[in-house]
XYZ file of C-alpha atoms in Angstrom:
522
model
C 87.859 120.160 -177.106
C 90.964 122.251 -176.462
C 91.155 124.066 -173.147
C 93.585 126.774 -174.252
C 94.196 128.796 -177.436
C 95.860 132.006 -178.493
C 92.741 133.193 -180.350
C 89.112 132.100 -180.052
C 86.841 133.161 -182.917
C 83.142 133.169 -181.981
C 80.868 132.583 -184.966
C 80.995 130.137 -187.867
C 79.667 132.249 -190.710
C 81.708 133.313 -193.715
C 83.399 136.126 -191.759
C 84.418 134.035 -188.750
C 85.750 131.298 -191.025
C 87.732 133.891 -192.998
C 89.276 135.340 -189.832
C 90.246 131.821 -188.724
C 91.908 131.079 -192.072
C 93.817 134.361 -192.248
C 95.174 133.924 -188.726
C 96.645 130.565 -189.742
C 97.949 132.058 -192.971
C 99.990 134.494 -190.864
C 101.409 131.630 -188.817
C 99.022 131.894 -185.851
C 97.912 128.259 -185.709
C 96.837 127.968 -182.080
C 93.363 129.196 -182.980
C 89.855 127.877 -182.395
C 86.471 128.725 -183.901
C 83.297 128.091 -181.908
C 79.901 127.790 -183.614
C 76.721 127.233 -181.604
C 75.033 125.369 -184.504
C 76.405 124.448 -187.939
C 78.804 126.466 -190.078
C 76.822 129.057 -192.134
C 73.970 129.225 -189.572
C 72.296 132.607 -189.196
C 72.696 134.791 -192.280
C 75.392 133.103 -194.370
C 73.434 130.068 -195.523
C 70.569 131.963 -197.192
C 72.666 134.734 -198.788
C 72.484 135.279 -202.538
C 76.288 134.970 -202.610
C 76.950 137.965 -204.853
C 80.469 139.345 -205.237
C 81.796 142.500 -206.876
C 84.706 144.903 -206.546
C 82.837 148.213 -206.681
C 82.502 150.204 -203.445
C 82.148 153.900 -202.657
C 85.275 153.754 -200.479
C 88.430 152.967 -202.520
C 90.078 151.137 -199.616
C 87.070 148.852 -199.135
C 87.020 148.297 -202.910
C 90.597 147.007 -202.681
C 89.559 144.567 -199.957
C 86.664 143.366 -202.103
C 89.042 142.801 -205.003
C 91.310 140.833 -202.664
C 88.359 138.710 -201.488
C 87.448 137.665 -205.023
C 91.062 136.884 -205.929
C 91.324 134.743 -202.773
C 88.606 132.281 -203.765
C 90.748 130.228 -206.107
C 93.383 129.904 -203.365
C 91.044 128.511 -200.702
C 89.291 126.241 -203.196
C 92.594 124.644 -204.182
C 93.923 124.392 -200.620
C 90.745 122.945 -199.131
C 89.534 120.802 -202.016
C 86.083 122.290 -201.358
C 84.111 123.336 -204.443
C 82.868 126.909 -204.027
C 80.890 126.894 -207.315
C 82.155 130.245 -208.570
C 80.126 131.882 -211.346
C 82.240 134.741 -212.747
C 79.621 136.130 -215.095
C 80.483 139.809 -215.158
C 77.837 142.403 -214.488
C 76.289 145.708 -215.471
C 75.267 148.633 -213.298
C 72.305 150.337 -214.941
C 71.443 154.041 -214.875
C 67.899 155.142 -215.684
C 68.590 158.851 -215.098
C 71.321 161.310 -216.068
C 72.120 161.892 -212.386
C 72.684 158.186 -211.861
C 74.795 158.027 -215.011
C 76.955 160.870 -213.642
C 77.410 158.789 -210.484
C 78.426 155.745 -212.548
C 81.037 157.821 -214.362
C 82.484 158.743 -210.975
C 82.540 155.079 -209.917
C 84.252 154.255 -213.207
C 86.940 156.910 -212.598
C 87.604 155.587 -209.071
C 87.856 152.064 -210.437
C 90.392 153.109 -213.044
C 92.414 154.828 -210.318
C 92.456 151.540 -208.388
C 93.696 149.615 -211.420
C 90.350 148.119 -212.480
C 91.236 148.572 -216.126
C 88.503 146.313 -217.508
C 85.637 148.569 -216.400
C 83.668 150.055 -219.290
C 81.097 152.820 -219.599
C 78.609 151.491 -222.138
C 75.439 152.511 -223.955
C 72.002 151.016 -223.255
C 72.273 149.242 -226.605
C 75.527 147.569 -225.556
C 74.017 146.717 -222.159
C 71.138 144.998 -223.963
C 73.608 142.970 -226.031
C 75.263 141.791 -222.813
C 71.962 141.344 -220.956
C 69.077 140.666 -223.378
C 66.520 140.638 -220.537
C 66.518 144.442 -220.129
C 64.459 147.018 -222.000
C 67.222 149.371 -223.224
C 64.775 152.248 -223.699
C 64.465 152.492 -219.895
C 68.131 153.422 -219.386
C 70.500 156.242 -220.335
C 73.766 154.373 -219.757
C 75.537 151.633 -217.839
C 78.883 150.385 -216.590
C 80.209 146.908 -217.310
C 82.444 145.119 -214.819
C 83.836 141.703 -215.808
C 84.854 140.962 -212.184
C 81.406 140.224 -210.827
C 79.498 137.051 -210.099
C 78.348 134.793 -207.308
C 79.514 131.842 -205.243
C 77.984 129.091 -203.129
C 77.778 130.368 -199.509
C 78.128 126.843 -198.088
C 81.137 126.091 -200.280
C 83.010 129.311 -199.505
C 82.503 129.058 -195.734
C 83.636 125.440 -195.625
C 86.579 126.220 -197.920
C 87.806 128.820 -195.415
C 87.258 126.444 -192.477
C 88.877 123.426 -194.139
C 91.855 125.526 -195.272
C 92.280 126.816 -191.723
C 92.111 123.279 -190.344
C 94.783 122.147 -192.812
C 96.941 124.971 -191.444
C 96.476 123.765 -187.855
C 93.303 125.496 -186.649
C 90.387 123.737 -185.009
C 86.677 124.495 -185.183
C 83.881 123.099 -183.062
C 80.233 123.136 -184.112
C 77.247 122.731 -181.770
C 79.307 124.525 -179.131
C 77.529 127.530 -177.659
C 79.462 130.285 -175.897
C 77.566 131.054 -172.698
C 79.755 133.653 -171.009
C 83.042 135.542 -171.223
C 85.219 136.902 -168.442
C 88.755 138.234 -168.191
C 91.406 137.570 -165.557
C 93.626 140.314 -164.146
C 96.479 139.192 -166.419
C 94.276 139.728 -169.497
C 93.486 136.065 -170.142
C 89.963 135.464 -171.441
C 87.780 132.695 -170.036
C 85.419 131.379 -172.711
C 82.700 129.315 -171.054
C 80.782 127.033 -173.429
C 78.221 124.283 -172.998
C 81.040 121.823 -173.767
C 83.628 123.208 -171.357
C 85.946 126.195 -170.923
C 88.775 127.585 -173.054
C 91.379 130.103 -171.930
C 92.435 132.508 -174.680
C 94.662 135.517 -175.210
C 92.348 137.050 -177.823
C 88.591 136.944 -178.486
C 87.066 137.705 -181.903
C 83.355 138.524 -182.010
C 82.309 137.288 -185.463
C 78.906 136.194 -184.211
C 76.835 137.803 -186.977
C 73.183 137.895 -185.899
C 74.361 137.278 -182.316
C 77.107 139.941 -182.290
C 75.062 142.017 -179.826
C 74.647 139.073 -177.470
C 78.359 138.227 -177.533
C 79.128 141.914 -176.982
C 76.782 142.079 -174.011
C 78.719 139.247 -172.374
C 81.440 141.848 -171.701
C 79.154 144.868 -171.175
C 79.450 146.099 -174.761
C 76.504 147.349 -176.842
C 77.529 147.096 -180.495
C 75.656 149.311 -183.000
C 74.212 146.532 -185.152
C 70.679 145.708 -186.220
C 69.282 142.858 -188.303
C 67.032 143.734 -191.228
C 64.700 141.468 -193.155
C 65.914 141.054 -196.724
C 63.993 139.418 -199.540
C 64.809 138.001 -202.927
C 62.666 135.895 -205.224
C 63.492 132.928 -207.436
C 61.590 132.469 -210.688
C 60.551 129.354 -212.504
C 62.586 128.452 -215.580
C 62.340 131.229 -218.166
C 62.570 130.710 -221.950
C 64.280 134.108 -222.206
C 67.074 132.816 -219.972
C 67.530 129.684 -222.086
C 67.585 131.854 -225.213
C 70.172 134.227 -223.717
C 72.335 131.292 -222.619
C 72.218 129.826 -226.125
C 72.927 133.189 -227.755
C 75.896 134.161 -225.562
C 77.180 130.693 -224.713
C 77.294 131.608 -221.032
C 75.174 132.487 -218.009
C 73.115 135.651 -217.890
C 75.318 138.330 -216.356
C 74.585 140.062 -213.067
C 72.817 143.421 -213.016
C 72.112 146.152 -210.493
C 69.234 148.459 -211.362
C 69.682 151.331 -208.927
C 66.510 153.179 -209.833
C 64.485 150.001 -209.410
C 66.370 149.229 -206.157
C 66.945 145.674 -207.368
C 69.714 143.268 -208.280
C 69.342 140.242 -210.552
C 71.318 137.189 -211.576
C 70.686 133.781 -213.099
C 69.704 130.903 -210.805
C 69.626 127.578 -212.660
C 67.135 127.987 -215.528
C 65.453 131.020 -214.002
C 66.481 134.266 -212.359
C 67.007 135.656 -208.883
C 65.759 139.178 -208.123
C 66.527 140.894 -204.827
C 65.474 144.298 -203.559
C 66.379 146.911 -200.964
C 62.913 148.294 -200.468
C 62.010 151.649 -198.932
C 59.447 150.044 -196.593
C 62.142 148.056 -194.813
C 61.556 146.123 -191.590
C 64.013 145.360 -188.751
C 64.097 141.866 -187.320
C 64.414 140.998 -183.639
C 65.332 144.555 -182.682
C 66.373 143.952 -179.081
C 67.878 140.473 -179.031
C 68.389 137.550 -181.373
C 66.840 134.221 -180.309
C 69.571 131.664 -179.630
C 67.475 128.898 -181.187
C 67.353 130.683 -184.561
C 69.643 129.048 -187.123
C 68.578 127.731 -190.516
C 65.082 129.203 -190.518
C 63.603 131.727 -192.928
C 61.129 134.514 -192.207
C 57.630 134.940 -193.572
C 57.827 136.722 -196.956
C 55.856 139.916 -197.569
C 55.602 140.533 -201.301
C 53.423 143.617 -200.796
C 56.353 145.348 -199.119
C 58.591 144.919 -202.155
C 55.830 145.457 -204.740
C 56.900 149.036 -205.673
C 60.416 147.827 -206.503
C 59.076 144.827 -208.401
C 56.848 147.077 -210.505
C 59.876 149.060 -211.645
C 61.813 145.829 -212.095
C 59.129 144.355 -214.341
C 59.218 147.516 -216.448
C 62.999 147.473 -216.745
C 63.181 143.663 -217.122
C 59.962 142.797 -219.031
C 60.646 139.044 -219.045
C 60.191 138.941 -215.258
C 56.562 140.005 -215.569
C 55.824 136.820 -217.493
C 57.790 134.548 -215.161
C 56.309 132.427 -212.415
C 57.647 132.923 -208.895
C 59.012 129.669 -207.505
C 60.073 130.902 -204.064
C 60.520 134.080 -202.021
C 63.449 134.016 -199.610
C 63.229 136.320 -196.593
C 66.108 136.194 -194.144
C 67.837 138.554 -191.689
C 71.189 140.272 -192.244
C 72.990 142.568 -189.796
C 73.907 146.153 -190.615
C 75.876 148.902 -188.899
C 74.466 152.460 -188.960
C 76.404 153.360 -192.131
C 76.241 149.945 -193.799
C 79.967 149.205 -193.477
C 81.471 146.424 -191.324
C 82.532 146.830 -187.695
C 86.118 145.599 -187.505
C 88.977 146.059 -185.061
C 89.855 146.290 -181.364
C 87.276 147.497 -178.856
C 88.409 150.614 -177.023
C 89.006 150.044 -173.328
C 89.201 146.258 -173.606
C 92.317 144.152 -173.930
C 92.315 141.798 -176.923
C 88.575 141.848 -177.621
C 88.081 142.224 -181.376
C 85.048 142.839 -183.579
C 84.387 141.342 -187.016
C 80.669 141.850 -187.467
C 77.956 143.740 -189.405
C 79.501 142.479 -192.651
C 76.361 142.521 -194.783
C 78.304 141.859 -198.023
C 80.217 138.859 -196.717
C 81.034 137.300 -200.073
C 82.484 140.552 -201.394
C 84.158 141.682 -198.156
C 84.685 138.603 -195.979
C 88.186 137.855 -197.231
C 89.323 141.450 -196.804
C 87.848 141.653 -193.310
C 89.643 138.441 -192.336
C 92.942 139.721 -193.733
C 92.693 143.101 -191.988
C 91.780 141.657 -188.598
C 94.392 138.896 -188.736
C 97.068 141.482 -189.565
C 95.851 143.615 -186.671
C 95.934 140.757 -184.159
C 99.243 139.231 -185.262
C 101.220 142.292 -186.400
C 99.539 145.086 -184.454
C 98.327 146.914 -187.566
C 95.783 146.085 -190.309
C 98.438 147.048 -192.916
C 96.164 149.408 -194.870
C 93.580 152.125 -194.285
C 90.483 150.487 -192.792
C 88.833 153.578 -191.308
C 85.628 152.988 -193.311
C 85.068 149.772 -191.350
C 86.940 150.498 -188.093
C 84.615 149.813 -185.160
C 86.032 152.885 -183.391
C 84.307 155.231 -185.864
C 81.251 154.887 -183.614
C 81.250 155.898 -179.963
C 79.060 155.433 -176.911
C 76.499 157.797 -178.441
C 75.225 154.975 -180.663
C 72.300 153.928 -178.512
C 69.639 151.493 -179.686
C 67.296 154.209 -180.987
C 70.085 155.836 -183.013
C 71.249 152.515 -184.449
C 67.709 151.519 -185.374
C 67.004 154.828 -187.144
C 70.322 154.928 -189.016
C 70.214 151.300 -190.119
C 66.659 151.695 -191.427
C 67.726 154.800 -193.339
C 70.840 153.133 -194.726
C 68.971 150.018 -195.829
C 66.217 152.007 -197.537
C 68.859 154.138 -199.285
C 71.109 151.239 -200.246
C 70.743 152.061 -203.938
C 70.120 155.804 -203.511
C 72.589 158.478 -204.556
C 74.612 160.058 -201.733
C 75.762 163.438 -203.000
C 78.951 165.211 -201.879
C 78.404 167.063 -198.584
C 74.937 165.539 -198.144
C 74.128 164.977 -194.473
C 71.523 162.309 -193.683
C 69.005 163.091 -190.962
C 67.958 159.815 -189.317
C 68.703 159.548 -185.596
C 69.634 163.229 -185.321
C 70.101 165.446 -183.447
C 71.697 163.252 -180.822
C 74.361 165.346 -179.076
C 74.234 169.149 -179.130
C 76.169 172.041 -177.615
C 74.630 174.677 -175.353
C 74.347 177.111 -178.285
C 72.757 174.669 -180.747
C 69.326 176.335 -180.640
C 70.812 179.794 -181.215
C 72.877 178.523 -184.139
C 69.860 176.805 -185.650
C 67.794 179.982 -185.309
C 70.557 181.838 -187.159
C 70.260 179.449 -190.118
C 72.997 176.952 -189.277
C 73.053 173.856 -191.476
C 74.404 171.015 -189.372
C 76.494 167.929 -189.858
C 77.340 165.293 -187.259
C 80.871 164.710 -185.955
C 81.040 161.614 -183.740
C 77.413 162.164 -182.797
C 77.772 165.901 -182.074
C 75.823 168.423 -184.168
C 78.279 170.917 -185.691
C 77.392 173.882 -187.953
C 78.728 173.545 -191.498
C 77.426 176.819 -192.951
C 74.648 179.346 -192.455
C 71.731 179.606 -194.858
C 69.764 182.841 -195.287
C 66.060 182.624 -194.557
C 64.211 180.676 -197.247
C 67.338 179.019 -198.670
C 67.384 175.220 -198.626
C 70.407 173.109 -199.477
C 69.963 171.249 -202.757
C 72.710 168.776 -203.561
C 74.381 168.087 -206.877
C 77.395 166.444 -208.480
C 78.471 169.930 -209.413
C 77.879 172.994 -207.223
C 75.288 172.580 -204.505
C 73.279 175.464 -203.055
C 75.777 175.940 -200.241
C 78.688 176.830 -202.561
C 77.792 180.515 -202.946
C 77.117 181.064 -199.252
C 80.196 179.210 -197.999
C 82.238 181.316 -200.405
C 80.764 184.468 -198.901
C 81.581 183.219 -195.378
C 85.175 182.460 -196.388
C 85.617 185.898 -197.960
C 84.150 187.507 -194.852
C 86.702 185.785 -192.609
C 89.544 186.556 -195.016
C 88.713 190.235 -195.428
C 87.294 190.987 -191.997
C 86.698 188.705 -189.025
C 84.724 185.561 -188.237
C 83.779 183.309 -185.355
C 84.113 179.532 -185.665
C 82.596 176.818 -183.478
C 85.229 174.173 -182.763
C 83.198 172.227 -180.209
C 83.553 169.174 -182.437
C 87.352 169.216 -182.241
C 89.074 166.762 -179.900
C 90.820 168.371 -176.929
C 94.126 167.124 -175.530
C 95.970 168.377 -172.478
C 99.769 168.124 -172.646
C 101.460 168.886 -169.320
C 104.953 168.835 -167.875
C 108.174 170.851 -168.052
C 108.958 169.667 -171.590
C 105.415 170.050 -172.936
C 106.215 173.152 -175.016
C 109.338 171.649 -176.571
C 107.620 168.323 -177.248
C 104.655 169.955 -178.999
C 106.961 172.244 -180.971
C 108.753 169.170 -182.293
C 105.622 167.092 -182.942
C 103.556 169.701 -184.795
C 104.090 170.878 -188.362
C 104.111 174.480 -187.092
C 105.477 176.350 -184.102
C 103.566 176.460 -180.834
C 101.836 179.881 -180.724
C 102.624 182.487 -178.098
C 100.636 182.651 -174.870
C 97.172 184.026 -175.586
C 97.295 183.080 -179.272
C 96.072 180.033 -181.211
C 96.749 178.388 -184.571
C 95.625 175.490 -186.724
C 98.307 172.857 -186.292
C 98.363 169.843 -188.658
């Protein structure tokens, strides 16, 4: 084993392997990946392997598109078959509200250049996916860039491609401790020896917390149990294959909280159930690797009931196996990527729950960041710095549970979710609340967004929510008279020195106000 490297990547799942490959692609070849068991151990090996371009954040959607386009490249370079099934897929809407949401997703996709997206009728959705009952839906969106891959194949394709480019990876090599010298050099102590490194990447997946704790860091991640079932062979699947000449396409049924795809001669159905359960809340056992968890079909029964109604053929199918395995999530469901504040060259690449849609993009962003000093595009939605020290274990647990249970729920504009709050408050929070303040959270701090009269409750919509009228009245009051704003949530900076005034006057898009005055300064 090498005793020195520029970068050591800890974790041999799909994300760690992607980071390793992208570092070599940028010319950084003195890189090592350490995996305590086998590649894919933890979450990667039992994943359903789904991939799609659609995401609520346009920048993350671009990274997902990049990930899918990358697969052909690593398959050719490595010679490793990744078993790509590019079937296309439909997103199904059973309500008008959901259909409105799909139209918004469609518009964002068109803006991003996803020209093949289509808004379709239930009848057309049934032609593409004969297993659905079209009477249960009001509309759908078709995306030809959707499918699934083999988790083993993709992970090994990344690793083999990286090795061809000069990287090394060591399996059955457990990282036991990390320390840093005064010159910034990292000491990576393993059960096979020590490696000195300039950079450390925490891509440890289920063990991201443990690798973080080696340097006194508590990352806001939590593993959740996730189940999907595999059916016996279904005659309806064989009939659909014969009729279309191809595999059954993917589908997401948001109102049923399920996703489906073909698996051999049967189907796979997964669910993000409301009655979700965390796994190993405080620490992940080091001996865990290629094990599965005990399934609990009663927990997903409500989703399955809706699924059987929307996909009648499933009700007649035999269940061959129920897979229950843990995946890690951040409080908002997006990855945690980037440099850790206050530490030199310690990087995060974890909580990537959609590794086969996002793994390539995460690897690209982090490799750019390490090698070039910048990720090269807007990655705020997955920047680890979006969470601060306020994310204690109780907060993370509450937010992850909420996010998982709402995975397929609509998030309306201006809707503030409640789990884990209030966490941080100002000294006048109670007085504001008594006055009708409706709060949002800014970096953990409760900040008033608007004031509701007694008896008025915010009801959200794709159009004008309840708050519109009252916020308008507040704005007119400030414009025509006077108002008082709480800016406790704003960051405060102190600029001192003889040239402070001149420097600020040059840096800001406005002039520095006179003494005793203030202004909004973009």
